[in-house]
mmCIF file of C-alpha atoms in Angstrom:
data_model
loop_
_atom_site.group_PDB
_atom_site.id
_atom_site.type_symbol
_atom_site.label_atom_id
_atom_site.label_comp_id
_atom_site.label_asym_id
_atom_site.label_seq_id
_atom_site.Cartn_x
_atom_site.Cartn_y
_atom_site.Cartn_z
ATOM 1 C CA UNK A 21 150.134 -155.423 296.108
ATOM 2 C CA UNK A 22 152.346 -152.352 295.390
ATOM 3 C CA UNK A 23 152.417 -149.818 298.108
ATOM 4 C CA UNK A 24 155.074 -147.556 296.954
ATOM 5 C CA UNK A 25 155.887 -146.081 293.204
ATOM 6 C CA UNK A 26 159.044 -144.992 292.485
ATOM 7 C CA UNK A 27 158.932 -142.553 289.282
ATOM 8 C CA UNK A 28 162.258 -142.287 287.073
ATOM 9 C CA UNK A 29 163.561 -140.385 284.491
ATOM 10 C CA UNK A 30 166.557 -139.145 282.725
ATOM 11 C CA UNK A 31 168.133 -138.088 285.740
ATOM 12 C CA UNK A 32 168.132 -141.544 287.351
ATOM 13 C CA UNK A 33 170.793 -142.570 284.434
ATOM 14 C CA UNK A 34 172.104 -139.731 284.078
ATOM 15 C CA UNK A 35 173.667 -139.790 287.783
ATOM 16 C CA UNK A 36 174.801 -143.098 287.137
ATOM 17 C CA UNK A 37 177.327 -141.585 284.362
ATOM 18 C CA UNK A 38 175.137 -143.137 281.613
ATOM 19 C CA UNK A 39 174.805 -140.620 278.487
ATOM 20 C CA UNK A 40 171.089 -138.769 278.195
ATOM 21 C CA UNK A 41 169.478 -139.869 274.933
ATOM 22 C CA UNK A 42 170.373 -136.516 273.018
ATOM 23 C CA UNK A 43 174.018 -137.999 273.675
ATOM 24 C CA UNK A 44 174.656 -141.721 272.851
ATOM 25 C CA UNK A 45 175.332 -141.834 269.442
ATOM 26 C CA UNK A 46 178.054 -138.472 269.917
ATOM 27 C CA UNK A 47 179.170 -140.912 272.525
ATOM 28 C CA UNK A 48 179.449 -143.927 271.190
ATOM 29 C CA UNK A 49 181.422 -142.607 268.139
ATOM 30 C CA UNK A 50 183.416 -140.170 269.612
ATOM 31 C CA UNK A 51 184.916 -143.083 271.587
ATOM 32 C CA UNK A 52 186.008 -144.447 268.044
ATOM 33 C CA UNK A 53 186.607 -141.074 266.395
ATOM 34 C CA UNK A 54 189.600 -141.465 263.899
ATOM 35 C CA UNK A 55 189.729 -145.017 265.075
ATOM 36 C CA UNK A 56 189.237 -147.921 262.356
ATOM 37 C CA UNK A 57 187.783 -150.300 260.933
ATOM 38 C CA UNK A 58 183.948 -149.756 263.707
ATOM 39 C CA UNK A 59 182.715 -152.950 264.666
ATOM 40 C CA UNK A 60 180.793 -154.419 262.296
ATOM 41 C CA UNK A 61 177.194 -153.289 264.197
ATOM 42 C CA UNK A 62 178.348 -149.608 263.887
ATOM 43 C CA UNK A 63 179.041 -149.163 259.855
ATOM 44 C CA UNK A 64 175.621 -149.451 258.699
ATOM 45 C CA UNK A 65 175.053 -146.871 261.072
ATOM 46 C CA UNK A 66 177.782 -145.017 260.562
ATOM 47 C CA UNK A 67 176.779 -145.175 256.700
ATOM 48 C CA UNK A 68 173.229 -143.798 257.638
ATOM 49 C CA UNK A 69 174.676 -141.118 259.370
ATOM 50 C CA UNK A 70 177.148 -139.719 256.372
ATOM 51 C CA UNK A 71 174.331 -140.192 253.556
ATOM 52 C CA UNK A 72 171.143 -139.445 255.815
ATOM 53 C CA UNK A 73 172.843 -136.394 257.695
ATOM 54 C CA UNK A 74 176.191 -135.755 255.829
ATOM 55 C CA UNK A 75 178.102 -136.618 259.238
ATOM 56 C CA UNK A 76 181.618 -138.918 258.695
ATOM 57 C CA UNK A 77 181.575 -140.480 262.409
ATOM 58 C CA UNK A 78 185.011 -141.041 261.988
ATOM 59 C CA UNK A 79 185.692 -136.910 262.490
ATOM 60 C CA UNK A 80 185.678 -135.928 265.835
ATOM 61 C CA UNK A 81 184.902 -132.192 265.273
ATOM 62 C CA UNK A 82 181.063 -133.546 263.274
ATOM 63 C CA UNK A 83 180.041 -135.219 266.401
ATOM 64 C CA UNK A 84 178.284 -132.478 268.092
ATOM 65 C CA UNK A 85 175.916 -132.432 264.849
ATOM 66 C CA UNK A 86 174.168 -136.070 265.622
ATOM 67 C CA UNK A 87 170.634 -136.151 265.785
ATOM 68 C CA UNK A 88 169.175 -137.735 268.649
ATOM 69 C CA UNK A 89 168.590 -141.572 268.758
ATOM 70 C CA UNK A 90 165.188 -140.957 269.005
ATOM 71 C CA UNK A 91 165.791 -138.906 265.906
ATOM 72 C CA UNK A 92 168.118 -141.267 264.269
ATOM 73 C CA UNK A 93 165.544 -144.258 265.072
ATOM 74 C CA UNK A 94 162.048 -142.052 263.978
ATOM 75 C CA UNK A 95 163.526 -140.959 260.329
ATOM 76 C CA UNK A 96 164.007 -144.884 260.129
ATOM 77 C CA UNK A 97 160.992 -146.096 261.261
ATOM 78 C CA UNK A 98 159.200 -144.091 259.380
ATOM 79 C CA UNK A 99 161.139 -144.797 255.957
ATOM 80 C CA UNK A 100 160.490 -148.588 256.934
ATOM 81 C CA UNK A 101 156.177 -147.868 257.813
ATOM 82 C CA UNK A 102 155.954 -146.170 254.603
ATOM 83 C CA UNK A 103 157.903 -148.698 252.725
ATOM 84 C CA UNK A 104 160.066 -146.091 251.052
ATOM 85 C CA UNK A 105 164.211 -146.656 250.804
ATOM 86 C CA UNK A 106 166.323 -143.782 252.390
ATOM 87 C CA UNK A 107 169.108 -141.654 250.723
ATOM 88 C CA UNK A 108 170.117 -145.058 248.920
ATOM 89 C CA UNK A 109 169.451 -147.083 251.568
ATOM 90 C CA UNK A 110 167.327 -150.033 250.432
ATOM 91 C CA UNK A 111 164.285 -151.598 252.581
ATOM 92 C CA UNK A 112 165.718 -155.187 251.876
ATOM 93 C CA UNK A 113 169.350 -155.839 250.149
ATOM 94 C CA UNK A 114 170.480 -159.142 249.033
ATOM 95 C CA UNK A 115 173.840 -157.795 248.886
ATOM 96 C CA UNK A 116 175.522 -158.392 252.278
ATOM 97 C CA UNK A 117 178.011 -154.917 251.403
ATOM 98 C CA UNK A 118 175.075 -152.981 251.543
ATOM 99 C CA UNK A 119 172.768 -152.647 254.424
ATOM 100 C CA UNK A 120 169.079 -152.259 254.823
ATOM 101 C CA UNK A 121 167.460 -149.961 256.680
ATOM 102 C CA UNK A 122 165.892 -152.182 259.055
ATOM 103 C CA UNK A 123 169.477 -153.913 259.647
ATOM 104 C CA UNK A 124 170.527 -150.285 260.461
ATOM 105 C CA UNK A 125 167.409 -149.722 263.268
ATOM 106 C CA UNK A 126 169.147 -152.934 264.586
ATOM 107 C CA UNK A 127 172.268 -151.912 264.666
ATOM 108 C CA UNK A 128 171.474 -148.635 265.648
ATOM 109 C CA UNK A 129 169.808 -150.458 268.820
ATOM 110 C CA UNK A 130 172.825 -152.256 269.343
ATOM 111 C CA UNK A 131 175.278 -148.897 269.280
ATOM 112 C CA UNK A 132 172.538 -147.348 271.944
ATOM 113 C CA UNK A 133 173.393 -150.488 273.925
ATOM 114 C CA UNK A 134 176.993 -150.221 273.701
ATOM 115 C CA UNK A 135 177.232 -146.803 274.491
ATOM 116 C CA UNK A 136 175.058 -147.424 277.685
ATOM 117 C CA UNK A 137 176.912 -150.956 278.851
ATOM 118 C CA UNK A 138 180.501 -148.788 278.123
ATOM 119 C CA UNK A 139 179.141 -145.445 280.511
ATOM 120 C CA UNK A 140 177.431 -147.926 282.877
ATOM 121 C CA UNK A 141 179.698 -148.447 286.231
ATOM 122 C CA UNK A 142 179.669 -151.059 288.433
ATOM 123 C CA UNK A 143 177.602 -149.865 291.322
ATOM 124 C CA UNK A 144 174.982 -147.493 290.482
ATOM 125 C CA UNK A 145 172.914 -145.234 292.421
ATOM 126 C CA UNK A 146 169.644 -147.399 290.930
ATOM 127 C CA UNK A 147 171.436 -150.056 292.473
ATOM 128 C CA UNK A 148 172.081 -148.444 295.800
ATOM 129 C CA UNK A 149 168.450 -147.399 296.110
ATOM 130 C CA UNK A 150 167.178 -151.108 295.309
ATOM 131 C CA UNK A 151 169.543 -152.839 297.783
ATOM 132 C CA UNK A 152 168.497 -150.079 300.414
ATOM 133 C CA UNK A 153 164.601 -150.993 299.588
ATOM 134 C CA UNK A 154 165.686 -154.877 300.280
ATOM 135 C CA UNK A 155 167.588 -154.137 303.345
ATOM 136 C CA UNK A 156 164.251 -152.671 304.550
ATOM 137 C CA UNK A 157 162.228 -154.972 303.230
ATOM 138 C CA UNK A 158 160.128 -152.826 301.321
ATOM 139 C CA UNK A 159 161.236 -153.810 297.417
ATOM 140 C CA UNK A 160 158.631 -156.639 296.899
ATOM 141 C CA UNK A 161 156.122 -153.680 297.905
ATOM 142 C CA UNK A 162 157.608 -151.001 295.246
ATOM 143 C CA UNK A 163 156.763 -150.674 291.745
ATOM 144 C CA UNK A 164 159.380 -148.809 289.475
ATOM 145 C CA UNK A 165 157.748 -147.059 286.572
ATOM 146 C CA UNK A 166 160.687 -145.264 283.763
ATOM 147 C CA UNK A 167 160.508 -143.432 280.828
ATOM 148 C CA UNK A 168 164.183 -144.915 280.819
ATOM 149 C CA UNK A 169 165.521 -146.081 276.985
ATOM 150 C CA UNK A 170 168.302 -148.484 279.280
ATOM 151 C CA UNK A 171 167.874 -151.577 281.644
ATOM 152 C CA UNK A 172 170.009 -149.502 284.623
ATOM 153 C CA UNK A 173 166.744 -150.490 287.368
ATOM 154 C CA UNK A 174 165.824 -153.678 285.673
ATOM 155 C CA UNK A 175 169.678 -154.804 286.800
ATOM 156 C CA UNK A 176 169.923 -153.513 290.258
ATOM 157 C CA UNK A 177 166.694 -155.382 291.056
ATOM 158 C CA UNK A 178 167.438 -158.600 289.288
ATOM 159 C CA UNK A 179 171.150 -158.333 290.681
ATOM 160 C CA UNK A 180 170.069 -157.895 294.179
ATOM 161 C CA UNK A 181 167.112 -160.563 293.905
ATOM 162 C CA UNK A 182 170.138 -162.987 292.752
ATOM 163 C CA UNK A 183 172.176 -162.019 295.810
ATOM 164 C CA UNK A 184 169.031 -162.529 298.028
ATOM 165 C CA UNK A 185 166.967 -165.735 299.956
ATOM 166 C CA UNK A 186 164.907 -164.920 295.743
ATOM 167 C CA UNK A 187 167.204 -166.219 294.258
ATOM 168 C CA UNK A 188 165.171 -169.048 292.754
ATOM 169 C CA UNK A 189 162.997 -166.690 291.383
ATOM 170 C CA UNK A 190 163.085 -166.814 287.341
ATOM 171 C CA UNK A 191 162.650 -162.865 286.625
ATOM 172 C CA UNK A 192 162.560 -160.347 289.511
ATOM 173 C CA UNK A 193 161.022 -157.750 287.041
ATOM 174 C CA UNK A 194 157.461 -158.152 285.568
ATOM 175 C CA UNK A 195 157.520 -155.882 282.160
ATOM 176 C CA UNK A 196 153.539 -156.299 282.100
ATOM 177 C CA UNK A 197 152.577 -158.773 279.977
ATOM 178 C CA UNK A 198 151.941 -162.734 281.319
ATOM 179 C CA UNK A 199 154.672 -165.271 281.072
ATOM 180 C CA UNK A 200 157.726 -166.553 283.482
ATOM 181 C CA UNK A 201 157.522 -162.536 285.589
ATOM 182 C CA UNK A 202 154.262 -163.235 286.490
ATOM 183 C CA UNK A 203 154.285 -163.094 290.341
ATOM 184 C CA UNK A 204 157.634 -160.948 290.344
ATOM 185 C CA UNK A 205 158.090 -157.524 291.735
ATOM 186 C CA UNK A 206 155.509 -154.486 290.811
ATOM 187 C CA UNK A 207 153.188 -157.439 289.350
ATOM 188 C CA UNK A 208 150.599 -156.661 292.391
ATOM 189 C CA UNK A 209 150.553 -160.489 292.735
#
């Protein structure tokens, strides 16, 4: 059973160096402004982004105009619920030149994740706080609850369950639902 709860938000990945929400995609390309050819994961966003919002990622000075992910993701998903194509972007294309718009939400996953695993350091302050909560043997007791778009917590605790006597343990984390977590930490088994 759980005897402590450890709230986190923004902040939490935020002091880790890891960009708020509002920031990743500014970010992400602004890393690779005036920088070619993107990765192949970032042009169909990239292509979104010029016909959607009118912004050419690979100009530096249009990167404070990005939408939010949650933005960028919530114009898409809702093109894709209502089954209508986007600005020229089709729902489905047999044409591998031209993506659809849900291999953009994909990709656009996949630049959040980028942008995260680039800003991410080594040792966190998540991390810090978990191995502290071993070292005093109260992390089987804690349950971490985040509002969190990354994995920064999810790491520390299977990291430090990997360094640990748990080791054998196939996922430290229990994300709620039954399966191999069952019987890992916050599960109140």
């Amino acid at each position: 059973m759980s005897r402590y709860a450890i709230f986190l938000g923004a902040g939490a990945s935020a002091a880790s160096g890891v960009p708020l929400q509002r920031d990743l995609l500014a970010t992400f390309y602004g890393r690779r402004a005036g920088r070619q050819p993107l990765e192949s994961f970032a042009r169909g966003p990239a292509l979104f982004f010029k016909l959607v919002f009118g912004i050419d990622v690979a100009r530096s000075e249009q990167l404070p105009r990005f939408p939010s992910f949650e933005e960028a993701l919530g114009i898409i998903d809702l093109s894709l619920a209502r089954g209508e194509a986007l600005r020229g972007l089709p729902l489905r294309s047999l044409d591998p030149s031209v993506p659809s718009l849900a291999t953009i939400r994909t990709d656009l996953v996949l630049v959040m994740a980028d942008a995260v695993r680039v800003a991410t350091p080594e040792t966190t302050p998540l991390r810090q706080l978990v191995d502290a909560l071993r070292v005093i043997d109260k992390l089987k007791e804690t349950v971490f609850l985040t509002t969190n778009y990354d994995t920064l917590v999810d790491i520390a605790i299977e990291d430090s369950f990997a360094a640990s006597e748990d080791a054998g343990v196939e996922s430290a984390v229990d994300y709620g639902f039954s399966g191999p977590a069952s019987g890992a930490v916050g599960s109140g088994a």
